[in-house]
Structure formats: C-alpha cells, structure tokens
PDB file of C-alpha atoms in Angstrom:
ATOM      1  CA  UNK A   1       0.024   0.027  -0.011  1.00 40.00           C
ATOM      2  CA  UNK A   2       1.368   3.337  -1.063  1.00 40.00           C
ATOM      3  CA  UNK A   3       1.105   6.520   0.943  1.00 44.00           C
ATOM      4  CA  UNK A   4      -1.617   8.900  -0.492  1.00 45.00           C
ATOM      5  CA  UNK A   5      -0.183  11.470  -2.759  1.00 42.00           C
ATOM      6  CA  UNK A   6       2.645   9.615  -4.192  1.00 43.00           C
ATOM      7  CA  UNK A   7       0.858   8.370  -7.217  1.00 44.00           C
ATOM      8  CA  UNK A   8      -0.983  10.324  -9.844  1.00 44.00           C
ATOM      9  CA  UNK A   9      -4.696  10.730  -8.865  1.00 47.00           C
ATOM     10  CA  UNK A  10      -6.223   8.685 -11.653  1.00 48.00           C
ATOM     11  CA  UNK A  11      -4.038   5.791 -11.187  1.00 51.00           C
ATOM     12  CA  UNK A  12      -4.360   5.726  -7.456  1.00 55.00           C
ATOM     13  CA  UNK A  13      -8.144   5.702  -7.685  1.00 65.00           C
ATOM     14  CA  UNK A  14      -8.016   2.796 -10.088  1.00 70.00           C
ATOM     15  CA  UNK A  15      -5.722   0.726  -8.029  1.00 73.00           C
ATOM     16  CA  UNK A  16      -7.602   1.701  -4.952  1.00 70.00           C
ATOM     17  CA  UNK A  17     -10.789   0.629  -6.613  1.00 73.00           C
ATOM     18  CA  UNK A  18      -9.451  -2.732  -7.521  1.00 79.00           C
ATOM     19  CA  UNK A  19      -8.101  -3.187  -3.805  1.00 78.00           C
ATOM     20  CA  UNK A  20     -11.530  -2.447  -2.451  1.00 78.00           C
ATOM     21  CA  UNK A  21     -13.175  -4.944  -4.812  1.00 82.00           C
ATOM     22  CA  UNK A  22     -10.477  -7.540  -3.814  1.00 86.00           C
ATOM     23  CA  UNK A  23     -11.081  -6.841  -0.073  1.00 85.00           C
ATOM     24  CA  UNK A  24     -14.863  -7.195  -0.515  1.00 85.00           C
ATOM     25  CA  UNK A  25     -14.374 -10.369  -2.674  1.00 90.00           C
ATOM     26  CA  UNK A  26     -12.367 -11.953   0.194  1.00 91.00           C
ATOM     27  CA  UNK A  27     -14.953 -10.892   2.754  1.00 90.00           C
ATOM     28  CA  UNK A  28     -17.729 -12.549   0.712  1.00 91.00           C
ATOM     29  CA  UNK A  29     -15.875 -15.788   0.241  1.00 92.00           C
ATOM     30  CA  UNK A  30     -15.285 -15.858   3.894  1.00 91.00           C
ATOM     31  CA  UNK A  31     -18.829 -15.150   4.795  1.00 89.00           C
ATOM     32  CA  UNK A  32     -19.994 -17.896   2.422  1.00 89.00           C
ATOM     33  CA  UNK A  33     -17.748 -20.491   4.095  1.00 88.00           C
ATOM     34  CA  UNK A  34     -18.960 -19.393   7.550  1.00 86.00           C
ATOM     35  CA  UNK A  35     -22.567 -19.778   6.355  1.00 84.00           C
ATOM     36  CA  UNK A  36     -21.975 -23.371   5.414  1.00 84.00           C
ATOM     37  CA  UNK A  37     -20.113 -23.945   8.666  1.00 79.00           C
ATOM     38  CA  UNK A  38     -16.933 -25.430   7.464  1.00 79.00           C
ATOM     39  CA  UNK A  39     -14.166 -24.789   5.056  1.00 83.00           C
ATOM     40  CA  UNK A  40     -13.830 -27.277   2.179  1.00 88.00           C
ATOM     41  CA  UNK A  41     -12.754 -27.048  -1.321  1.00 91.00           C
ATOM     42  CA  UNK A  42     -16.303 -27.208  -2.607  1.00 90.00           C
ATOM     43  CA  UNK A  43     -17.367 -24.339  -0.286  1.00 89.00           C
ATOM     44  CA  UNK A  44     -14.347 -22.288  -1.284  1.00 92.00           C
ATOM     45  CA  UNK A  45     -15.136 -22.847  -4.970  1.00 93.00           C
ATOM     46  CA  UNK A  46     -18.845 -22.083  -4.412  1.00 91.00           C
ATOM     47  CA  UNK A  47     -17.852 -18.907  -2.410  1.00 92.00           C
ATOM     48  CA  UNK A  48     -15.485 -17.724  -5.213  1.00 93.00           C
ATOM     49  CA  UNK A  49     -18.358 -18.075  -7.730  1.00 94.00           C
ATOM     50  CA  UNK A  50     -21.086 -16.558  -5.536  1.00 92.00           C
ATOM     51  CA  UNK A  51     -18.931 -13.580  -4.544  1.00 92.00           C
ATOM     52  CA  UNK A  52     -18.072 -13.008  -8.204  1.00 91.00           C
ATOM     53  CA  UNK A  53     -21.752 -12.988  -9.228  1.00 93.00           C
ATOM     54  CA  UNK A  54     -22.663 -10.722  -6.276  1.00 90.00           C
ATOM     55  CA  UNK A  55     -19.974  -8.083  -6.993  1.00 88.00           C
ATOM     56  CA  UNK A  56     -20.782  -8.330 -10.693  1.00 89.00           C
ATOM     57  CA  UNK A  57     -24.541  -7.631 -10.241  1.00 90.00           C
ATOM     58  CA  UNK A  58     -24.534  -5.545  -7.050  1.00 85.00           C
ATOM     59  CA  UNK A  59     -21.300  -3.359  -7.507  1.00 81.00           C
ATOM     60  CA  UNK A  60     -20.190  -1.473  -4.405  1.00 75.00           C
ATOM     61  CA  UNK A  61     -20.264   2.269  -4.405  1.00 73.00           C
ATOM     62  CA  UNK A  62     -16.840   3.702  -4.792  1.00 69.00           C
ATOM     63  CA  UNK A  63     -16.146   4.313  -1.158  1.00 67.00           C
ATOM     64  CA  UNK A  64     -12.429   3.841  -0.466  1.00 64.00           C
ATOM     65  CA  UNK A  65     -10.047   4.741   2.389  1.00 63.00           C
ATOM     66  CA  UNK A  66      -6.553   5.921   1.918  1.00 64.00           C
ATOM     67  CA  UNK A  67      -5.535   5.453   5.308  1.00 62.00           C
ATOM     68  CA  UNK A  68      -4.454   2.384   7.054  1.00 74.00           C
ATOM     69  CA  UNK A  69      -5.924   0.185   9.921  1.00 82.00           C
ATOM     70  CA  UNK A  70      -4.361   1.244  13.276  1.00 87.00           C
ATOM     71  CA  UNK A  71      -4.263  -1.534  15.720  1.00 90.00           C
ATOM     72  CA  UNK A  72      -4.121   0.717  18.827  1.00 90.00           C
ATOM     73  CA  UNK A  73      -6.944   2.837  17.519  1.00 90.00           C
ATOM     74  CA  UNK A  74      -9.111  -0.339  16.909  1.00 92.00           C
ATOM     75  CA  UNK A  75      -8.617  -1.741  20.510  1.00 94.00           C
ATOM     76  CA  UNK A  76      -9.431   1.797  21.994  1.00 94.00           C
ATOM     77  CA  UNK A  77     -12.463   2.089  19.736  1.00 94.00           C
ATOM     78  CA  UNK A  78     -13.502  -1.602  20.279  1.00 94.00           C
ATOM     79  CA  UNK A  79     -13.374  -1.394  24.027  1.00 95.00           C
ATOM     80  CA  UNK A  80     -15.012   1.868  24.293  1.00 95.00           C
ATOM     81  CA  UNK A  81     -17.661   0.699  21.983  1.00 94.00           C
ATOM     82  CA  UNK A  82     -18.537  -2.244  24.075  1.00 94.00           C
ATOM     83  CA  UNK A  83     -18.606  -0.065  27.252  1.00 95.00           C
ATOM     84  CA  UNK A  84     -20.907   2.377  25.558  1.00 94.00           C
ATOM     85  CA  UNK A  85     -23.207  -0.090  24.030  1.00 93.00           C
ATOM     86  CA  UNK A  86     -23.753  -1.603  27.562  1.00 94.00           C
ATOM     87  CA  UNK A  87     -24.452   1.832  29.051  1.00 93.00           C
ATOM     88  CA  UNK A  88     -26.672   2.821  26.207  1.00 93.00           C
ATOM     89  CA  UNK A  89     -28.705  -0.290  26.542  1.00 93.00           C
ATOM     90  CA  UNK A  90     -28.946   0.006  30.259  1.00 93.00           C
ATOM     91  CA  UNK A  91     -30.011   3.624  29.835  1.00 93.00           C
ATOM     92  CA  UNK A  92     -32.795   3.015  27.271  1.00 93.00           C
ATOM     93  CA  UNK A  93     -33.915  -0.115  29.293  1.00 92.00           C
ATOM     94  CA  UNK A  94     -34.182   1.929  32.385  1.00 92.00           C
ATOM     95  CA  UNK A  95     -36.316   4.654  31.000  1.00 91.00           C
ATOM     96  CA  UNK A  96     -38.473   2.025  29.148  1.00 91.00           C
ATOM     97  CA  UNK A  97     -39.551   0.416  32.379  1.00 90.00           C
ATOM     98  CA  UNK A  98     -39.496   3.540  34.640  1.00 88.00           C
ATOM     99  CA  UNK A  99     -43.307   4.227  35.417  1.00 88.00           C
ATOM    100  CA  UNK A 100     -44.826   7.410  34.320  1.00 86.00           C
ATOM    101  CA  UNK A 101     -41.776   8.873  32.718  1.00 87.00           C
ATOM    102  CA  UNK A 102     -41.919  10.447  29.348  1.00 86.00           C
ATOM    103  CA  UNK A 103     -38.374  11.108  27.983  1.00 87.00           C
ATOM    104  CA  UNK A 104     -37.981  14.452  26.162  1.00 89.00           C
ATOM    105  CA  UNK A 105     -35.917  14.625  22.974  1.00 90.00           C
ATOM    106  CA  UNK A 106     -34.271  16.842  20.381  1.00 91.00           C
ATOM    107  CA  UNK A 107     -32.830  16.723  16.868  1.00 92.00           C
ATOM    108  CA  UNK A 108     -29.476  18.191  16.490  1.00 91.00           C
ATOM    109  CA  UNK A 109     -27.309  18.756  13.413  1.00 92.00           C
ATOM    110  CA  UNK A 110     -23.674  17.782  13.859  1.00 92.00           C
ATOM    111  CA  UNK A 111     -21.168  18.908  11.366  1.00 92.00           C
ATOM    112  CA  UNK A 112     -18.404  16.321  11.035  1.00 91.00           C
ATOM    113  CA  UNK A 113     -14.830  17.618  10.696  1.00 89.00           C
ATOM    114  CA  UNK A 114     -13.956  14.970   8.070  1.00 86.00           C
ATOM    115  CA  UNK A 115     -17.007  14.923   5.665  1.00 86.00           C
ATOM    116  CA  UNK A 116     -15.863  11.705   3.683  1.00 86.00           C
ATOM    117  CA  UNK A 117     -18.444   9.111   2.609  1.00 86.00           C
ATOM    118  CA  UNK A 118     -16.788   6.508   4.736  1.00 86.00           C
ATOM    119  CA  UNK A 119     -16.443   8.652   7.899  1.00 88.00           C
ATOM    120  CA  UNK A 120     -20.095   9.804   7.629  1.00 90.00           C
ATOM    121  CA  UNK A 121     -21.349   6.175   7.170  1.00 89.00           C
ATOM    122  CA  UNK A 122     -19.250   4.700   9.969  1.00 91.00           C
ATOM    123  CA  UNK A 123     -19.943   7.571  12.282  1.00 93.00           C
ATOM    124  CA  UNK A 124     -23.609   7.449  11.577  1.00 92.00           C
ATOM    125  CA  UNK A 125     -23.729   3.615  12.144  1.00 91.00           C
ATOM    126  CA  UNK A 126     -21.865   3.613  15.388  1.00 92.00           C
ATOM    127  CA  UNK A 127     -23.689   6.619  16.920  1.00 91.00           C
ATOM    128  CA  UNK A 128     -27.004   4.773  16.802  1.00 89.00           C
ATOM    129  CA  UNK A 129     -25.511   2.223  19.164  1.00 89.00           C
ATOM    130  CA  UNK A 130     -23.996   4.433  21.757  1.00 88.00           C
ATOM    131  CA  UNK A 131     -25.752   6.330  24.491  1.00 86.00           C
ATOM    132  CA  UNK A 132     -28.385   8.969  23.707  1.00 82.00           C
ATOM    133  CA  UNK A 133     -28.002   9.290  19.989  1.00 90.00           C
ATOM    134  CA  UNK A 134     -29.774   7.910  16.923  1.00 92.00           C
ATOM    135  CA  UNK A 135     -29.080   8.929  13.151  1.00 92.00           C
ATOM    136  CA  UNK A 136     -32.076  10.428  11.475  1.00 91.00           C
ATOM    137  CA  UNK A 137     -30.948  12.123   8.411  1.00 91.00           C
ATOM    138  CA  UNK A 138     -27.532  12.622   6.556  1.00 90.00           C
ATOM    139  CA  UNK A 139     -26.710  15.737   4.595  1.00 90.00           C
ATOM    140  CA  UNK A 140     -23.916  14.163   2.558  1.00 88.00           C
ATOM    141  CA  UNK A 141     -22.938  17.376   0.602  1.00 90.00           C
ATOM    142  CA  UNK A 142     -22.579  19.497   3.818  1.00 90.00           C
ATOM    143  CA  UNK A 143     -21.202  16.600   5.851  1.00 90.00           C
ATOM    144  CA  UNK A 144     -23.716  17.100   8.612  1.00 92.00           C
ATOM    145  CA  UNK A 145     -25.387  14.294  10.522  1.00 93.00           C
ATOM    146  CA  UNK A 146     -28.819  15.016  11.937  1.00 93.00           C
ATOM    147  CA  UNK A 147     -29.123  13.023  15.254  1.00 93.00           C
ATOM    148  CA  UNK A 148     -32.066  12.272  17.435  1.00 93.00           C
ATOM    149  CA  UNK A 149     -31.115  12.640  21.129  1.00 92.00           C
ATOM    150  CA  UNK A 150     -33.272  10.727  23.542  1.00 90.00           C
ATOM    151  CA  UNK A 151     -33.884  11.852  27.224  1.00 88.00           C
ATOM    152  CA  UNK A 152     -32.582  15.473  27.010  1.00 88.00           C
ATOM    153  CA  UNK A 153     -32.497  17.370  30.180  1.00 86.00           C
ATOM    154  CA  UNK A 154     -31.689  20.932  29.186  1.00 83.00           C
ATOM    155  CA  UNK A 155     -29.509  22.686  26.816  1.00 85.00           C
ATOM    156  CA  UNK A 156     -26.266  21.449  28.400  1.00 88.00           C
ATOM    157  CA  UNK A 157     -27.137  17.991  27.517  1.00 88.00           C
ATOM    158  CA  UNK A 158     -27.328  18.804  23.738  1.00 90.00           C
ATOM    159  CA  UNK A 159     -23.730  20.301  23.851  1.00 90.00           C
ATOM    160  CA  UNK A 160     -22.507  17.055  25.634  1.00 90.00           C
ATOM    161  CA  UNK A 161     -24.288  15.108  22.671  1.00 91.00           C
ATOM    162  CA  UNK A 162     -22.454  17.244  20.171  1.00 91.00           C
ATOM    163  CA  UNK A 163     -19.151  16.619  21.856  1.00 91.00           C
ATOM    164  CA  UNK A 164     -19.863  12.885  21.994  1.00 92.00           C
ATOM    165  CA  UNK A 165     -20.384  12.687  18.320  1.00 92.00           C
ATOM    166  CA  UNK A 166     -17.217  14.510  17.692  1.00 92.00           C
ATOM    167  CA  UNK A 167     -15.412  12.392  20.079  1.00 92.00           C
ATOM    168  CA  UNK A 168     -16.788   9.248  18.242  1.00 93.00           C
ATOM    169  CA  UNK A 169     -15.704  10.645  14.875  1.00 92.00           C
ATOM    170  CA  UNK A 170     -12.189  11.062  16.278  1.00 92.00           C
ATOM    171  CA  UNK A 171     -12.006   7.523  17.576  1.00 92.00           C
ATOM    172  CA  UNK A 172     -13.102   6.244  14.142  1.00 91.00           C
ATOM    173  CA  UNK A 173     -10.554   8.302  12.399  1.00 90.00           C
ATOM    174  CA  UNK A 174      -7.938   7.066  14.812  1.00 89.00           C
ATOM    175  CA  UNK A 175      -8.765   3.554  13.442  1.00 90.00           C
ATOM    176  CA  UNK A 176      -8.947   4.037   9.741  1.00 86.00           C
ATOM    177  CA  UNK A 177      -7.849   7.511   8.949  1.00 83.00           C
ATOM    178  CA  UNK A 178      -4.714   8.639   7.049  1.00 81.00           C
ATOM    179  CA  UNK A 179      -2.258  10.813   8.808  1.00 82.00           C
ATOM    180  CA  UNK A 180      -3.545  14.029   7.223  1.00 82.00           C
ATOM    181  CA  UNK A 181      -7.134  13.073   8.260  1.00 83.00           C
ATOM    182  CA  UNK A 182      -6.047  12.418  11.720  1.00 85.00           C
ATOM    183  CA  UNK A 183      -4.323  15.850  11.884  1.00 85.00           C
ATOM    184  CA  UNK A 184      -7.512  17.508  10.562  1.00 83.00           C
ATOM    185  CA  UNK A 185      -9.599  15.878  13.124  1.00 83.00           C
ATOM    186  CA  UNK A 186      -7.190  16.509  16.111  1.00 81.00           C
ATOM    187  CA  UNK A 187      -6.661  20.209  15.201  1.00 79.00           C
ATOM    188  CA  UNK A 188      -9.681  21.165  13.147  1.00 66.00           C
ATOM    189  CA  UNK A 189     -12.117  23.584  14.638  1.00 62.00           C
ATOM    190  CA  UNK A 190     -15.099  22.109  16.432  1.00 59.00           C
ATOM    191  CA  UNK A 191     -18.291  24.032  15.841  1.00 55.00           C
ATOM    192  CA  UNK A 192     -19.650  25.039  19.149  1.00 50.00           C
ATOM    193  CA  UNK A 193     -23.032  26.139  17.698  1.00 50.00           C
ATOM    194  CA  UNK A 194     -24.657  24.668  14.655  1.00 52.00           C
ATOM    195  CA  UNK A 195     -24.045  25.142  11.724  1.00 47.00           C
TER     196      UNK A 195
ATOM    197  CA  UNK B   1     -15.886 -27.232  38.264  1.00 79.00           C
ATOM    198  CA  UNK B   2     -14.818 -28.366  34.836  1.00 88.00           C
ATOM    199  CA  UNK B   3     -14.244 -25.789  32.116  1.00 88.00           C
ATOM    200  CA  UNK B   4     -17.406 -27.094  30.455  1.00 88.00           C
ATOM    201  CA  UNK B   5     -19.459 -26.369  33.491  1.00 92.00           C
ATOM    202  CA  UNK B   6     -18.032 -22.916  33.876  1.00 92.00           C
ATOM    203  CA  UNK B   7     -18.900 -22.215  30.134  1.00 93.00           C
ATOM    204  CA  UNK B   8     -22.373 -23.569  30.744  1.00 93.00           C
ATOM    205  CA  UNK B   9     -22.916 -21.190  33.782  1.00 94.00           C
ATOM    206  CA  UNK B  10     -21.648 -18.227  31.797  1.00 95.00           C
ATOM    207  CA  UNK B  11     -24.070 -19.186  29.031  1.00 95.00           C
ATOM    208  CA  UNK B  12     -26.981 -19.241  31.551  1.00 95.00           C
ATOM    209  CA  UNK B  13     -26.029 -15.735  32.678  1.00 96.00           C
ATOM    210  CA  UNK B  14     -25.649 -14.509  29.124  1.00 96.00           C
ATOM    211  CA  UNK B  15     -28.851 -16.038  28.019  1.00 96.00           C
ATOM    212  CA  UNK B  16     -30.696 -14.545  30.954  1.00 96.00           C
ATOM    213  CA  UNK B  17     -29.333 -11.073  30.587  1.00 95.00           C
ATOM    214  CA  UNK B  18     -30.006 -11.097  26.892  1.00 95.00           C
ATOM    215  CA  UNK B  19     -33.524 -12.157  27.289  1.00 96.00           C
ATOM    216  CA  UNK B  20     -34.092  -9.594  29.890  1.00 95.00           C
ATOM    217  CA  UNK B  21     -32.580  -6.683  27.579  1.00 94.00           C
ATOM    218  CA  UNK B  22     -34.860  -7.997  24.673  1.00 94.00           C
ATOM    219  CA  UNK B  23     -37.799  -7.728  27.082  1.00 95.00           C
ATOM    220  CA  UNK B  24     -36.819  -4.159  28.141  1.00 94.00           C
ATOM    221  CA  UNK B  25     -36.476  -3.316  24.309  1.00 93.00           C
ATOM    222  CA  UNK B  26     -39.978  -4.572  23.650  1.00 94.00           C
ATOM    223  CA  UNK B  27     -41.364  -2.639  26.503  1.00 93.00           C
ATOM    224  CA  UNK B  28     -39.635   0.381  25.228  1.00 92.00           C
ATOM    225  CA  UNK B  29     -40.973  -0.006  21.795  1.00 92.00           C
ATOM    226  CA  UNK B  30     -44.422  -0.170  23.341  1.00 91.00           C
ATOM    227  CA  UNK B  31     -44.122   2.591  25.760  1.00 90.00           C
ATOM    228  CA  UNK B  32     -42.028   5.350  24.185  1.00 90.00           C
ATOM    229  CA  UNK B  33     -44.142   8.261  22.870  1.00 87.00           C
ATOM    230  CA  UNK B  34     -43.009   8.565  19.265  1.00 87.00           C
ATOM    231  CA  UNK B  35     -41.391   6.503  16.471  1.00 89.00           C
ATOM    232  CA  UNK B  36     -37.944   8.155  16.880  1.00 90.00           C
ATOM    233  CA  UNK B  37     -37.795   7.348  20.611  1.00 90.00           C
ATOM    234  CA  UNK B  38     -38.982   3.840  19.778  1.00 91.00           C
ATOM    235  CA  UNK B  39     -36.103   3.390  17.436  1.00 91.00           C
ATOM    236  CA  UNK B  40     -33.658   3.880  20.344  1.00 91.00           C
ATOM    237  CA  UNK B  41     -35.257   0.888  22.030  1.00 90.00           C
ATOM    238  CA  UNK B  42     -35.100  -1.059  18.745  1.00 89.00           C
ATOM    239  CA  UNK B  43     -31.309  -0.470  18.351  1.00 91.00           C
ATOM    240  CA  UNK B  44     -29.399  -0.311  21.668  1.00 91.00           C
ATOM    241  CA  UNK B  45     -30.825  -2.746  24.118  1.00 92.00           C
ATOM    242  CA  UNK B  46     -32.155  -5.038  21.322  1.00 92.00           C
ATOM    243  CA  UNK B  47     -28.705  -5.287  19.679  1.00 93.00           C
ATOM    244  CA  UNK B  48     -26.971  -6.051  23.016  1.00 95.00           C
ATOM    245  CA  UNK B  49     -29.722  -8.448  23.811  1.00 95.00           C
ATOM    246  CA  UNK B  50     -29.132 -10.508  20.633  1.00 95.00           C
ATOM    247  CA  UNK B  51     -25.464 -10.344  21.072  1.00 95.00           C
ATOM    248  CA  UNK B  52     -25.594 -11.608  24.611  1.00 96.00           C
ATOM    249  CA  UNK B  53     -28.131 -14.377  23.458  1.00 96.00           C
ATOM    250  CA  UNK B  54     -25.574 -15.310  20.816  1.00 96.00           C
ATOM    251  CA  UNK B  55     -22.842 -15.441  23.279  1.00 95.00           C
ATOM    252  CA  UNK B  56     -24.857 -17.736  25.473  1.00 95.00           C
ATOM    253  CA  UNK B  57     -25.609 -20.019  22.685  1.00 95.00           C
ATOM    254  CA  UNK B  58     -22.040 -20.009  21.556  1.00 94.00           C
ATOM    255  CA  UNK B  59     -20.795 -20.872  25.066  1.00 93.00           C
ATOM    256  CA  UNK B  60     -23.203 -23.781  25.237  1.00 93.00           C
ATOM    257  CA  UNK B  61     -22.727 -25.247  21.764  1.00 91.00           C
ATOM    258  CA  UNK B  62     -18.824 -24.737  21.618  1.00 88.00           C
ATOM    259  CA  UNK B  63     -18.439 -26.158  18.080  1.00 87.00           C
ATOM    260  CA  UNK B  64     -16.504 -24.196  15.412  1.00 82.00           C
ATOM    261  CA  UNK B  65     -19.258 -24.605  12.741  1.00 79.00           C
ATOM    262  CA  UNK B  66     -21.828 -22.981  15.073  1.00 85.00           C
ATOM    263  CA  UNK B  67     -19.418 -20.344  16.195  1.00 87.00           C
ATOM    264  CA  UNK B  68     -18.791 -19.156  12.583  1.00 85.00           C
ATOM    265  CA  UNK B  69     -22.516 -18.802  11.985  1.00 87.00           C
ATOM    266  CA  UNK B  70     -23.026 -16.945  15.430  1.00 91.00           C
ATOM    267  CA  UNK B  71     -20.202 -14.575  14.538  1.00 90.00           C
ATOM    268  CA  UNK B  72     -21.858 -13.784  11.246  1.00 90.00           C
ATOM    269  CA  UNK B  73     -25.190 -13.229  12.839  1.00 92.00           C
ATOM    270  CA  UNK B  74     -23.646 -10.858  15.401  1.00 93.00           C
ATOM    271  CA  UNK B  75     -21.704  -8.963  12.746  1.00 91.00           C
ATOM    272  CA  UNK B  76     -24.816  -8.494  10.501  1.00 91.00           C
ATOM    273  CA  UNK B  77     -26.899  -7.465  13.504  1.00 92.00           C
ATOM    274  CA  UNK B  78     -24.516  -4.751  14.321  1.00 91.00           C
ATOM    275  CA  UNK B  79     -24.314  -3.630  10.774  1.00 89.00           C
ATOM    276  CA  UNK B  80     -28.003  -3.645   9.840  1.00 91.00           C
ATOM    277  CA  UNK B  81     -29.884  -2.521  13.073  1.00 91.00           C
ATOM    278  CA  UNK B  82     -28.709   1.054  12.915  1.00 91.00           C
ATOM    279  CA  UNK B  83     -29.318   1.152   9.147  1.00 91.00           C
ATOM    280  CA  UNK B  84     -32.874  -0.179   9.617  1.00 92.00           C
ATOM    281  CA  UNK B  85     -33.662   2.190  12.471  1.00 91.00           C
ATOM    282  CA  UNK B  86     -32.333   5.093  10.398  1.00 91.00           C
ATOM    283  CA  UNK B  87     -34.542   4.255   7.419  1.00 93.00           C
ATOM    284  CA  UNK B  88     -37.659   4.063   9.700  1.00 93.00           C
ATOM    285  CA  UNK B  89     -36.731   7.141  11.692  1.00 91.00           C
ATOM    286  CA  UNK B  90     -36.154   9.223   8.468  1.00 92.00           C
ATOM    287  CA  UNK B  91     -39.440   7.922   6.933  1.00 93.00           C
ATOM    288  CA  UNK B  92     -41.257   8.747  10.152  1.00 91.00           C
ATOM    289  CA  UNK B  93     -39.828  12.261  10.190  1.00 91.00           C
ATOM    290  CA  UNK B  94     -40.435  13.066   6.534  1.00 91.00           C
ATOM    291  CA  UNK B  95     -43.966  11.878   6.998  1.00 90.00           C
ATOM    292  CA  UNK B  96     -44.337  14.232   9.915  1.00 86.00           C
ATOM    293  CA  UNK B  97     -45.022  11.536  12.469  1.00 84.00           C
ATOM    294  CA  UNK B  98     -42.956  13.354  15.158  1.00 84.00           C
ATOM    295  CA  UNK B  99     -44.395  14.656  18.328  1.00 81.00           C
ATOM    296  CA  UNK B 100     -43.127  18.251  18.350  1.00 83.00           C
ATOM    297  CA  UNK B 101     -44.250  18.872  21.950  1.00 83.00           C
ATOM    298  CA  UNK B 102     -41.630  16.376  23.075  1.00 83.00           C
ATOM    299  CA  UNK B 103     -38.752  17.978  20.941  1.00 86.00           C
ATOM    300  CA  UNK B 104     -36.660  20.578  22.708  1.00 84.00           C
ATOM    301  CA  UNK B 105     -34.747  21.544  19.613  1.00 84.00           C
ATOM    302  CA  UNK B 106     -35.232  20.541  15.889  1.00 87.00           C
ATOM    303  CA  UNK B 107     -32.326  21.693  13.846  1.00 85.00           C
ATOM    304  CA  UNK B 108     -33.538  19.435  10.928  1.00 87.00           C
ATOM    305  CA  UNK B 109     -36.688  21.678  10.538  1.00 83.00           C
ATOM    306  CA  UNK B 110     -34.623  24.769  10.272  1.00 74.00           C
ATOM    307  CA  UNK B 111     -32.395  23.478   7.382  1.00 70.00           C
TER     308      UNK B 111
END
C-alpha cells in the first residue's frame, strides 16, 4: 500500500478501486464458508463463484479509504464501543420500564470535521448504538449528521451530545484515517454552535 | 468445576441477561411516545440483547461450525440494526410523524 499523494490521482483511484473490490471479494468468500459452517474445497469454490456474481450484479459504491488500519486505535475504539453499548442499553432499558416517565428529545445537526463518505457512514452507524443518539438524516454534501437525542435534560445535554459525536468521529478516524485526516480531526475547529 | 461447566454457567448468565434486555427493548418500543424514541429501544438494548443471546448459545454449543454462524449473525446484527432504524426514523420524520411537543430542539426543521 502506498502513501496517499505519491501516485497520480487517476491511477491511485483505479488501483484503490481494485483493492477495495478484492477486499470485498475476500470477505464475501469468507462469509459464504461461515454460512456453510466448514471450510472445504467445494465451499471455497462455491464462495468464489457466488462472490463474483454478487460483486458483478451488485457493485459496491466507490467508497475507499486511503489510510491504514491502526491496531491501537482499533483496540481503543472496540473497548470503548462495548462499554458504551452496555451503558446505552442500560439507559434505554431503564427509561423504558420507569413508570410514568416520558423522555424528552431533540434533533440536532452535527457537522463532522471530516466529511468523507466512509467517515459519515461509519459515524452514523456507530452513533446509533452508543448512549443517547440515533441517526435520522444525513446531509452528505454538507457533511452534517442529523441526530435524534433521547432523554434530553436541558441545553447543556445537547452540547454534551455534540461533543460525544465529535469524540466518536475522532475515535473512528484514529482507526481508519490517514495521517493527514488524523491531523485534521485533532486540530480542526469544532463548531460550538450549529451550523 | 470443569471448564465445560463454567462455560455452561456463563451461558446461563448471558442468555438470561440477553432475554431481559430484549424484554426491556420490547417494553420500550411499546411505551415510548413517538417513532424516533422507539427506534432507540429497537437499536441499543435490542442489539446488545441479541449479542448476549448469541454469546450464550456459543458458550453452550462450543463447536466451530456453529461459532462461525454465530459470529456472522452478530456482525450482521451490528451492521444492519442502525441502518434499519435510520430508514424507519427518516421515513417517520419526513411523513411528519414526530411529536413536536416532546422535542426541545429541531435543527432539521430549520434546514
């Protein structure tokens, strides 16, 4: 894998595209074998054929990442995600069974510092599983996620939710971002107020 | 206790916790005031509930073939539940099925 910016853009996009297709192909073959429950030559062959057909008829959108997977970031993200999933579940479960309590909510727009497709998609996906937040709408051009916040108690809670989304974005970029993207997220301005 | 017995007991704990969380999710879907709040119940406790149930089943079955399938179910659950909730939430919002009295702020409406 070459560092971004060392190849001409056109060529880099094409090789990046091939690399993405190849990675997707590998995952599909693996999933096929797991579905059958065992790794045999027959399953491998079937997986190669099925994955080829799937990628041919349902091509992936050109979402690519030029960074690299950081193991340390992945560990931090993973452990934090498990903790937050448990906290979120406990929180929602508690207010679900609390008698006579009607939670108030809000919809806030959060502008991500790094509005790439991959970052938008991953942040949107994960923030639905961590405490308080649920994705409602994505403004892809502006890089804004519209987030539903459950159980709001005053304006300070909304500022906390915004900060949480930005912290989540940073943890994701620390797993998959390139060095330049990481700098952008670490030093980029955080909008206190929307937009 | 043999390792098998320990795994069985952990499976009991996981299965019970997963079932209780799924129950709480169902109660939340039933009791929350509007669609968007209900989607919170349909994602967080529901996903963790399924993951705990899968963990319990995996600890009890302990065969590689089943574990592969269990891992797949878990991964797809994590990947699809937020997407499904977003599609339903977005449709509900666009159809105006949002209780505005319960919203403190709505920055999507100002867009």
